[in-house]
Coordinates of C-alpha atoms and ligand atoms in Angstrom, one line a residue:
M1 CA 24.7 -10.2 18.9
A2 CA 27.6 -8.6 20.5
G3 CA 28.7 -5.1 19.8
R4 CA 26.6 -2.1 18.9
S5 CA 23.8 -1.9 16.4
H6 CA 23.8 1.3 14.5
L7 CA 21.1 3.3 12.9
F8 CA 21.7 4.6 9.4
I9 CA 18.1 5.3 8.8
P10 CA 17.1 9.0 8.3
G11 CA 15.1 8.9 11.6
P12 CA 15.0 8.0 14.3
T13 CA 18.7 8.9 14.3
N14 CA 21.3 7.9 17.0
T15 CA 20.7 9.6 20.3
P16 CA 23.9 10.9 22.0
H17 CA 24.6 9.4 25.3
E18 CA 24.4 12.8 27.0
V19 CA 20.9 13.3 25.7
L20 CA 19.8 9.8 26.9
S21 CA 21.3 10.6 30.3
A22 CA 19.6 14.0 30.4
M23 CA 16.2 12.3 29.9
H24 CA 16.7 9.7 32.6
L25 CA 15.3 11.5 35.5
P26 CA 12.3 11.5 37.9
M27 CA 9.0 13.0 36.7
E28 CA 8.4 16.6 37.9
D29 CA 5.7 19.1 38.4
H30 CA 4.9 20.9 35.2
R31 CA 2.8 23.5 37.0
S32 CA 5.6 24.4 39.5
P33 CA 7.0 27.9 39.7
T34 CA 10.4 26.6 38.4
F35 CA 9.1 24.9 35.2
P36 CA 9.3 28.0 33.1
N37 CA 13.0 28.1 33.8
L38 CA 13.2 24.9 31.6
L39 CA 10.7 25.8 28.9
K40 CA 11.3 29.4 28.2
P41 CA 15.0 29.1 27.3
I42 CA 14.3 26.1 25.1
L43 CA 11.8 28.0 23.1
A44 CA 14.2 30.9 22.8
D45 CA 17.1 28.7 21.8
L46 CA 15.0 26.9 19.2
K47 CA 14.8 30.2 17.4
K48 CA 18.6 30.1 16.9
I49 CA 18.2 26.7 15.2
F50 CA 15.3 27.8 13.0
R51 CA 17.2 31.1 12.4
T52 CA 14.3 33.3 13.2
E53 CA 14.2 36.4 15.3
A54 CA 10.8 37.6 14.3
G55 CA 9.0 34.2 14.5
Q56 CA 8.0 32.0 17.4
C57 CA 8.9 28.4 18.1
F58 CA 6.7 25.7 19.6
V59 CA 7.0 22.1 20.9
F60 CA 3.9 19.9 20.7
P61 CA 3.7 16.4 22.0
A62 CA 3.3 14.8 18.6
T63 CA 5.5 14.1 15.5
G64 CA 6.4 15.8 12.2
T65 CA 3.2 14.6 10.6
A66 CA 1.2 16.6 13.2
G67 CA 3.3 19.6 12.3
W68 CA 1.9 19.5 8.8
E69 CA -1.6 19.5 10.3
I70 CA -0.9 22.2 12.8
A71 CA 0.4 24.6 10.1
L72 CA -2.6 23.9 7.8
T73 CA -5.4 24.0 10.4
N74 CA -4.2 27.0 12.3
C75 CA -3.3 29.4 9.6
L76 CA -5.8 28.6 6.8
N77 CA -9.5 28.6 6.3
M78 CA -11.6 25.5 5.7
G79 CA -11.4 24.4 2.0
D80 CA -8.6 26.8 1.1
K81 CA -6.5 26.0 -2.0
V82 CA -3.0 24.9 -1.3
L83 CA -0.2 24.2 -3.8
I84 CA 2.3 21.3 -3.5
Y85 CA 4.9 19.6 -5.6
R86 CA 5.1 15.9 -5.1
F87 CA 8.5 14.4 -5.7
G88 CA 8.7 11.8 -3.0
Q89 CA 6.7 9.9 -0.3
F90 CA 6.7 12.7 2.3
G91 CA 5.4 15.3 -0.1
H92 CA 2.8 12.7 -1.2
L93 CA 1.7 12.2 2.5
W94 CA 1.5 15.9 3.1
A95 CA -0.7 16.3 0.1
E96 CA -2.9 13.4 1.3
A97 CA -3.1 14.9 4.8
A98 CA -4.3 18.2 3.3
K99 CA -6.9 16.4 1.2
K100 CA -8.2 14.5 4.2
L101 CA -8.5 17.8 6.1
G102 CA -10.7 19.1 3.3
F103 CA -8.3 21.5 1.6
D104 CA -8.4 22.0 -2.2
V105 CA -5.0 20.6 -3.0
E106 CA -3.3 21.4 -6.2
V107 CA -0.7 18.7 -6.7
H108 CA 2.0 18.9 -9.3
Q109 CA 4.0 15.8 -10.0
V110 CA 7.7 16.1 -10.3
E111 CA 10.1 13.4 -11.3
W112 CA 11.5 11.6 -8.2
G113 CA 15.1 12.8 -7.9
K114 CA 14.4 16.4 -8.6
G115 CA 13.0 19.1 -6.3
I116 CA 10.7 22.1 -6.6
P117 CA 10.8 23.5 -10.1
L118 CA 11.1 27.2 -9.4
D119 CA 10.3 28.5 -12.9
H120 CA 7.1 26.5 -13.0
L121 CA 6.2 27.7 -9.5
E122 CA 6.7 31.3 -10.4
A123 CA 4.7 31.0 -13.6
R124 CA 1.8 29.3 -11.7
L125 CA 1.8 31.9 -9.0
K126 CA 1.7 34.7 -11.6
E127 CA -1.2 33.0 -13.3
D128 CA -3.1 33.0 -10.0
K129 CA -4.2 36.6 -10.3
N130 CA -7.0 36.3 -7.8
H131 CA -4.7 34.8 -5.2
E132 CA -6.8 31.7 -4.8
I133 CA -3.7 29.8 -3.6
K134 CA -3.5 30.4 0.1
A135 CA -0.3 28.4 0.9
V136 CA 2.6 26.8 -0.9
L137 CA 3.6 23.5 0.8
A138 CA 7.3 23.0 0.2
T139 CA 9.2 19.8 1.2
H140 CA 12.7 21.2 2.0
N141 CA 14.4 17.8 2.3
E142 CA 12.5 14.9 0.7
T143 CA 13.8 12.1 2.9
S144 CA 12.5 9.3 0.6
T145 CA 14.7 10.4 -2.4
G146 CA 17.5 12.3 -0.7
V147 CA 16.5 15.5 -2.5
T148 CA 16.9 19.0 -1.1
S149 CA 14.9 21.9 -2.6
D150 CA 15.7 25.5 -2.6
I151 CA 13.3 27.2 -0.2
G152 CA 15.0 30.6 -0.6
G153 CA 14.1 30.1 -4.3
V154 CA 10.5 29.4 -3.4
R155 CA 10.4 32.7 -1.5
K156 CA 11.9 34.5 -4.5
A157 CA 9.2 33.0 -6.8
L158 CA 6.4 34.2 -4.4
D159 CA 7.9 37.7 -4.3
A160 CA 8.5 37.8 -8.0
A161 CA 4.8 37.0 -8.5
G162 CA 3.8 39.5 -5.8
H163 CA 1.8 36.6 -4.3
P164 CA 0.7 36.7 -0.7
A165 CA 0.4 32.9 -0.1
L166 CA 1.9 31.6 3.1
L167 CA 5.0 29.5 2.7
F168 CA 5.1 26.3 4.8
A169 CA 8.3 24.3 4.7
D170 CA 8.7 20.7 5.8
G171 CA 12.1 20.7 7.4
V172 CA 11.7 17.5 9.4
S173 CA 14.9 16.0 8.0
S174 CA 16.7 19.3 7.4
I175 CA 16.3 21.6 10.4
A176 CA 19.2 21.3 12.9
S177 CA 21.3 19.5 10.2
I178 CA 21.5 21.5 7.0
E179 CA 21.1 25.1 6.2
F180 CA 17.6 26.4 7.1
R181 CA 16.9 30.1 7.4
M182 CA 13.4 30.8 8.4
D183 CA 13.6 34.6 8.4
D184 CA 15.9 35.0 5.4
W185 CA 13.7 32.7 3.3
G186 CA 10.4 34.2 4.6
V187 CA 9.1 30.8 5.8
D188 CA 5.8 31.2 7.5
G189 CA 5.5 27.7 8.9
A190 CA 8.6 25.6 9.6
I191 CA 7.9 22.0 10.5
S192 CA 10.3 19.7 12.2
G193 CA 10.3 16.7 14.6
S194 CA 12.4 15.4 17.4
Q195 CA 13.9 12.2 16.0
K196 CA 16.0 13.5 13.1
G197 CA 18.4 16.4 13.3
F198 CA 17.4 17.0 17.0
M199 CA 18.7 13.5 17.8
L200 CA 15.9 12.7 20.2
P201 CA 13.3 10.0 20.4
A202 CA 10.2 10.5 18.3
G203 CA 7.4 12.3 20.2
A204 CA 7.8 16.0 19.6
A205 CA 6.7 18.2 16.7
I206 CA 9.1 21.2 16.8
L207 CA 7.8 24.2 14.9
G208 CA 8.4 27.8 13.9
F209 CA 5.8 30.3 12.8
S210 CA 6.2 33.8 11.4
Q211 CA 4.3 36.8 12.6
K212 CA 2.3 36.7 9.4
A213 CA 1.3 33.1 10.2
M214 CA 0.4 33.9 13.8
A215 CA -1.8 36.8 12.5
A216 CA -3.6 34.5 10.1
I217 CA -4.7 32.4 13.1
E218 CA -7.0 35.2 14.2
T219 CA -9.1 35.0 11.0
S220 CA -9.0 31.2 10.5
N221 CA -12.3 29.4 10.8
F222 CA -10.8 25.9 10.9
P223 CA -11.8 24.0 14.1
R224 CA -9.0 22.8 16.3
S225 CA -8.5 21.9 19.9
F226 CA -5.4 19.9 20.9
F227 CA -3.4 21.4 18.1
S228 CA -4.4 25.0 18.8
L229 CA -1.4 27.3 18.3
K230 CA -3.2 30.1 20.0
D231 CA -3.7 28.1 23.2
M232 CA -0.1 26.9 23.1
A233 CA 1.2 30.5 22.5
A234 CA -0.9 31.8 25.4
S235 CA 0.5 29.2 27.9
N236 CA 4.0 29.4 26.5
K237 CA 4.0 33.2 27.2
D238 CA 4.3 32.4 30.9
G239 CA 6.5 29.4 30.4
Y240 CA 3.8 26.7 30.6
T241 CA 1.8 24.4 28.3
P242 CA -2.0 23.9 27.9
Y243 CA -1.7 20.3 28.8
T244 CA 0.9 17.9 30.3
P245 CA 4.2 18.1 28.5
S246 CA 6.7 15.3 28.2
T247 CA 9.3 16.6 30.7
P248 CA 11.9 14.0 29.8
M249 CA 11.6 15.1 26.2
L250 CA 12.1 18.7 27.2
H251 CA 15.2 17.8 29.2
G252 CA 16.5 15.8 26.2
L253 CA 15.8 18.8 23.9
R254 CA 17.6 21.1 26.3
K255 CA 20.7 18.9 26.1
A256 CA 20.4 18.5 22.3
L257 CA 20.2 22.2 21.9
D258 CA 23.3 22.7 24.1
I259 CA 25.2 20.2 21.9
L260 CA 24.1 21.9 18.6
L261 CA 24.7 25.4 19.8
D262 CA 28.0 24.4 21.3
E263 CA 29.2 23.0 18.0
G264 CA 27.8 26.1 16.2
I265 CA 24.9 25.8 13.7
D266 CA 27.2 26.7 10.8
N267 CA 29.6 24.0 11.8
V268 CA 26.7 21.6 12.1
Y269 CA 25.8 22.3 8.4
A270 CA 29.5 22.0 7.4
R271 CA 29.8 18.6 9.2
H272 CA 26.7 17.2 7.4
H273 CA 28.0 18.4 4.1
R274 CA 31.4 16.8 4.6
L275 CA 29.9 13.5 5.8
A276 CA 27.4 13.4 2.9
E277 CA 30.2 14.1 0.4
G278 CA 32.1 11.1 1.6
V279 CA 29.1 8.9 1.0
R280 CA 28.6 10.3 -2.5
R281 CA 32.2 9.5 -3.3
A282 CA 31.8 5.9 -2.1
V283 CA 28.7 5.5 -4.3
A284 CA 30.6 6.8 -7.3
A285 CA 33.5 4.4 -6.6
W286 CA 31.0 1.5 -6.5
G287 CA 29.9 2.7 -10.0
L288 CA 26.3 3.3 -8.7
K289 CA 24.1 6.3 -9.0
I290 CA 22.2 8.2 -6.4
C291 CA 18.5 9.1 -6.8
A292 CA 19.0 12.8 -6.5
Q293 CA 19.9 14.6 -9.7
P294 CA 22.7 17.1 -9.7
G295 CA 22.0 20.2 -7.7
F296 CA 19.4 18.4 -5.5
E297 CA 21.7 16.2 -3.4
S298 CA 20.8 16.1 0.2
D299 CA 23.4 16.3 2.9
T300 CA 21.3 14.4 5.4
V301 CA 20.2 11.3 3.5
T302 CA 21.5 9.6 0.3
A303 CA 19.2 7.2 -1.7
I304 CA 21.3 4.8 -3.7
V305 CA 19.9 3.3 -6.9
V306 CA 20.6 -0.4 -7.3
P307 CA 21.2 -2.0 -10.8
A308 CA 18.0 -3.0 -12.6
D309 CA 18.5 -6.8 -11.9
K310 CA 18.9 -6.2 -8.1
D311 CA 16.4 -5.7 -5.3
A312 CA 17.5 -3.1 -2.8
R313 CA 15.4 -4.9 -0.1
H314 CA 17.9 -7.7 -0.1
V315 CA 20.8 -5.3 0.6
I316 CA 18.8 -3.9 3.5
S317 CA 17.9 -7.3 5.0
T318 CA 21.5 -8.6 4.7
A319 CA 22.8 -5.5 6.3
F320 CA 20.4 -5.8 9.2
N321 CA 20.6 -9.6 9.7
K322 CA 24.3 -10.1 9.2
Y323 CA 25.9 -6.8 10.0
Q324 CA 23.6 -5.2 12.6
I325 CA 23.1 -2.0 10.7
S326 CA 19.8 -0.4 9.7
L327 CA 19.4 1.2 6.3
G328 CA 16.4 3.1 5.0
A329 CA 14.1 1.3 2.5
G330 CA 12.9 2.6 -0.8
L331 CA 9.3 3.9 -0.3
S332 CA 6.4 3.6 -2.7
E333 CA 7.6 4.4 -6.3
V334 CA 11.2 3.5 -5.5
A335 CA 10.5 0.5 -3.4
G336 CA 13.2 -2.2 -4.1
K337 CA 15.0 0.3 -6.4
V338 CA 16.8 2.3 -3.8
F339 CA 18.2 1.9 -0.3
R340 CA 19.0 4.9 1.8
I341 CA 21.8 5.8 4.1
G342 CA 20.8 8.4 6.7
H343 CA 23.8 10.5 7.8
L344 CA 22.3 13.1 10.0
G345 CA 22.4 13.9 13.7
D346 CA 25.0 12.4 16.0
M347 CA 27.4 11.2 13.2
N348 CA 31.1 11.4 12.5
D349 CA 33.6 10.0 10.0
V350 CA 34.2 6.6 11.6
S351 CA 30.6 5.9 12.4
L352 CA 29.6 6.6 8.9
L353 CA 32.5 4.5 7.5
G354 CA 30.8 1.6 9.4
A355 CA 27.7 2.2 7.3
I356 CA 29.7 2.4 4.1
A357 CA 31.6 -0.8 4.9
G358 CA 28.5 -2.6 6.0
V359 CA 26.7 -1.6 2.8
E360 CA 29.6 -2.8 0.7
M361 CA 29.6 -6.2 2.4
A362 CA 25.8 -6.5 2.0
M363 CA 26.1 -5.6 -1.7
L364 CA 28.9 -8.1 -2.3
D365 CA 26.9 -10.8 -0.5
N366 CA 24.0 -10.1 -2.9
G367 CA 26.2 -10.5 -6.0
F368 CA 26.7 -6.8 -6.8
D369 CA 29.5 -6.2 -9.3
I370 CA 31.6 -3.9 -7.2
K371 CA 35.2 -3.9 -6.2
P372 CA 35.7 -4.9 -2.5
G373 CA 36.9 -1.9 -0.5
S374 CA 36.3 0.6 -3.3
G375 CA 33.7 2.7 -1.6
V376 CA 35.4 2.6 1.7
A377 CA 38.7 3.7 0.1
A378 CA 37.1 6.6 -1.7
A379 CA 35.4 7.8 1.6
I380 CA 38.5 7.3 3.6
E381 CA 40.6 9.4 1.2
Y382 CA 38.0 12.2 1.3
Y383 CA 37.6 12.2 5.1
R384 CA 41.4 12.0 5.7
S385 CA 42.1 14.9 3.3
T386 CA 39.4 17.1 4.7
A387 CA 39.7 16.3 8.4
E388 CA 40.7 19.2 10.7
Ligands
PLP401 C1 10.2 11.8 8.9 C2 9.5 12.8 8.1 C3 8.2 13.2 8.2 C4 7.3 12.5 9.2 O1 7.6 12.7 10.5 P1 7.0 11.8 11.6 O2 7.8 12.2 12.8 O3 7.3 10.4 11.2 O4 5.6 12.1 11.7 C5 7.7 14.2 7.4 N1 8.5 14.8 6.5 C6 9.7 14.5 6.3 C7 10.5 15.2 5.3 C8 10.3 13.5 7.1 O5 11.6 13.1 6.9

């Protein structure tokens, strides 16, 4: 088909042309004396995105899923108890990963559409007088439901309980897009990946660890090899990696960091909020609901609930086959009940209006009772009145 196909899935996201160009280069010698000139500034600049001065950032040739494993297996001991709230598919998968690795996983179910219940967490931590819970696993942005949890609130709950557990946050679909403050929130392990807010292809786990987490490595008895943070830190110190890095990925990351830091991280957050708000207004104008309950709305992805007599999968297939746009599917418990619009990364008003219009056409084609143009009109009004 002629024209461009657009990704409105919450990852992989659209890669800016400058990033693609930066990656298109000959292979190079990763043991050369000049290689540290590439890696060291990247690791330093990542700290500005993770908002940490005290912590350290890392890039592993892997994906976000490996980030979960790296945090768990480097900073904890075999069989340790970890606490997780499950309110979507990614929290579910993280809990399952921890179980497979032999951890004692305490899973609390939360209604999909809500985030971490802070009062419950604080009470549970206070009850754990012997400090058996060694880590709290917190999904910052649950990509399957479009729910953002309050990670600063998780830190407050830990502090209110005087609990020493490590705090690991899954920021795969939040870091580099919406507010994430590793130091202010006392996050010990911050997990992200290359293909969402960082606007790159999949293939890098991008991570931040606090000094407390790095100290915990020294006493951990968990076996690890490829995913050893200690080995990575030792090589990174001199600007190298323990094994062959993806040099095109690092050049792409260099360019992506330049773009993000040039815009300014606070401006990046504000842009995502504004874009998301336009989508939410469109959904309201269609007379539909989003999966996230008030106070939990994500600024990177919106899950839209279809009426009970409709199947969201039909909207997604019509959108793809007829209009060349990719939407996110409903996963697991919400399969067929929601479709998702990813609005993170390299995104602006007019691109996103393409998604809103395409979704509207696909819903009309599937017999949805919506007024043609209503969502687009609501978003247009909002974007026009708030454009700078
Ligand atoms: C995408 C995503 C992951 C998984 O990342 P992969 O790169 O696919 O391994 C984990 N957590 C969240 C919240 C995500 O959005």
